[in-house]
JSON list of C-alpha atoms in Angstrom, two decimals:
[
{"chain": "A", "resi": 1, "resn": "UNK", "atom": "CA", "xyz": [-3.97, 3.86, -5.42]},
{"chain": "A", "resi": 2, "resn": "UNK", "atom": "CA", "xyz": [-5.10, 0.06, -5.93]},
{"chain": "A", "resi": 3, "resn": "UNK", "atom": "CA", "xyz": [-5.24, 1.12, -9.76]},
{"chain": "A", "resi": 4, "resn": "UNK", "atom": "CA", "xyz": [-1.40, 2.30, -9.69]},
{"chain": "A", "resi": 5, "resn": "UNK", "atom": "CA", "xyz": [-0.61, -1.09, -7.97]},
{"chain": "A", "resi": 6, "resn": "UNK", "atom": "CA", "xyz": [-2.76, -3.23, -10.48]},
{"chain": "A", "resi": 7, "resn": "UNK", "atom": "CA", "xyz": [-1.05, -1.16, -13.09]},
{"chain": "A", "resi": 8, "resn": "UNK", "atom": "CA", "xyz": [3.03, -1.61, -11.52]},
{"chain": "A", "resi": 9, "resn": "UNK", "atom": "CA", "xyz": [2.79, -4.53, -9.62]},
{"chain": "A", "resi": 10, "resn": "UNK", "atom": "CA", "xyz": [0.23, -6.40, -12.69]},
{"chain": "A", "resi": 11, "resn": "UNK", "atom": "CA", "xyz": [-2.95, -7.24, -12.21]},
{"chain": "A", "resi": 12, "resn": "UNK", "atom": "CA", "xyz": [-2.57, -11.10, -10.65]},
{"chain": "A", "resi": 13, "resn": "UNK", "atom": "CA", "xyz": [-1.26, -8.73, -7.71]},
{"chain": "A", "resi": 14, "resn": "UNK", "atom": "CA", "xyz": [-3.38, -9.34, -4.74]},
{"chain": "A", "resi": 15, "resn": "UNK", "atom": "CA", "xyz": [-5.04, -6.02, -3.37]},
{"chain": "A", "resi": 16, "resn": "UNK", "atom": "CA", "xyz": [-7.19, -5.99, -0.61]},
{"chain": "A", "resi": 17, "resn": "UNK", "atom": "CA", "xyz": [-9.07, -2.60, 0.23]},
{"chain": "A", "resi": 18, "resn": "UNK", "atom": "CA", "xyz": [-10.38, -3.04, 3.87]},
{"chain": "A", "resi": 19, "resn": "UNK", "atom": "CA", "xyz": [-12.15, 0.55, 4.99]},
{"chain": "A", "resi": 20, "resn": "UNK", "atom": "CA", "xyz": [-10.85, 1.64, 8.48]},
{"chain": "A", "resi": 21, "resn": "UNK", "atom": "CA", "xyz": [-11.80, 5.19, 8.61]},
{"chain": "A", "resi": 22, "resn": "UNK", "atom": "CA", "xyz": [-9.70, 8.01, 10.28]},
{"chain": "A", "resi": 23, "resn": "UNK", "atom": "CA", "xyz": [-6.98, 7.96, 7.33]},
{"chain": "A", "resi": 24, "resn": "UNK", "atom": "CA", "xyz": [-5.70, 4.65, 8.56]},
{"chain": "A", "resi": 25, "resn": "UNK", "atom": "CA", "xyz": [-3.94, 2.38, 5.55]},
{"chain": "A", "resi": 26, "resn": "UNK", "atom": "CA", "xyz": [-1.14, -0.30, 5.93]},
{"chain": "A", "resi": 27, "resn": "UNK", "atom": "CA", "xyz": [0.18, -1.95, 3.11]},
{"chain": "A", "resi": 28, "resn": "UNK", "atom": "CA", "xyz": [0.76, -5.49, 3.78]},
{"chain": "A", "resi": 29, "resn": "UNK", "atom": "CA", "xyz": [2.38, -8.19, 1.48]},
{"chain": "A", "resi": 30, "resn": "UNK", "atom": "CA", "xyz": [3.41, -12.15, 2.07]},
{"chain": "A", "resi": 31, "resn": "UNK", "atom": "CA", "xyz": [2.58, -11.72, 5.87]},
{"chain": "A", "resi": 32, "resn": "UNK", "atom": "CA", "xyz": [4.82, -8.20, 5.75]},
{"chain": "A", "resi": 33, "resn": "UNK", "atom": "CA", "xyz": [4.14, -4.68, 6.67]},
{"chain": "A", "resi": 34, "resn": "UNK", "atom": "CA", "xyz": [5.78, -2.90, 4.12]},
{"chain": "A", "resi": 35, "resn": "UNK", "atom": "CA", "xyz": [3.94, 0.55, 4.59]},
{"chain": "A", "resi": 36, "resn": "UNK", "atom": "CA", "xyz": [1.87, 2.00, 7.72]},
{"chain": "A", "resi": 37, "resn": "UNK", "atom": "CA", "xyz": [0.77, 5.32, 7.40]},
{"chain": "A", "resi": 38, "resn": "UNK", "atom": "CA", "xyz": [0.13, 6.00, 11.16]},
{"chain": "A", "resi": 39, "resn": "UNK", "atom": "CA", "xyz": [4.32, 5.28, 11.64]},
{"chain": "A", "resi": 40, "resn": "UNK", "atom": "CA", "xyz": [4.68, 7.43, 8.81]},
{"chain": "A", "resi": 41, "resn": "UNK", "atom": "CA", "xyz": [3.36, 10.85, 10.91]},
{"chain": "A", "resi": 42, "resn": "UNK", "atom": "CA", "xyz": [0.32, 10.62, 8.45]},
{"chain": "A", "resi": 43, "resn": "UNK", "atom": "CA", "xyz": [1.66, 10.73, 5.47]},
{"chain": "A", "resi": 44, "resn": "UNK", "atom": "CA", "xyz": [0.67, 8.43, 1.86]},
{"chain": "A", "resi": 45, "resn": "UNK", "atom": "CA", "xyz": [3.36, 6.32, 0.23]},
{"chain": "A", "resi": 46, "resn": "UNK", "atom": "CA", "xyz": [4.51, 6.99, -2.25]},
{"chain": "A", "resi": 47, "resn": "UNK", "atom": "CA", "xyz": [4.15, 4.84, -5.97]},
{"chain": "A", "resi": 48, "resn": "UNK", "atom": "CA", "xyz": [8.10, 5.08, -6.52]},
{"chain": "A", "resi": 49, "resn": "UNK", "atom": "CA", "xyz": [8.64, 4.26, -2.72]},
{"chain": "A", "resi": 50, "resn": "UNK", "atom": "CA", "xyz": [6.41, 1.57, -3.44]},
{"chain": "A", "resi": 51, "resn": "UNK", "atom": "CA", "xyz": [8.38, 0.74, -6.38]},
{"chain": "A", "resi": 52, "resn": "UNK", "atom": "CA", "xyz": [11.21, 0.13, -4.30]},
{"chain": "A", "resi": 53, "resn": "UNK", "atom": "CA", "xyz": [9.55, -2.09, -1.96]},
{"chain": "A", "resi": 54, "resn": "UNK", "atom": "CA", "xyz": [8.60, -4.30, -4.07]}
]
């Protein structure tokens, strides 16, 4: 997913992957949570949705 983010948002996109286990995934930008997999019933975000947030 990080590679897709860099491709769509540019190589300067600040992406940090922090493994936390148990399939948790939270995406933040400018200090705001944009996506929380736990709150979304365990689904992963589609790149289309991330592009819309952009």
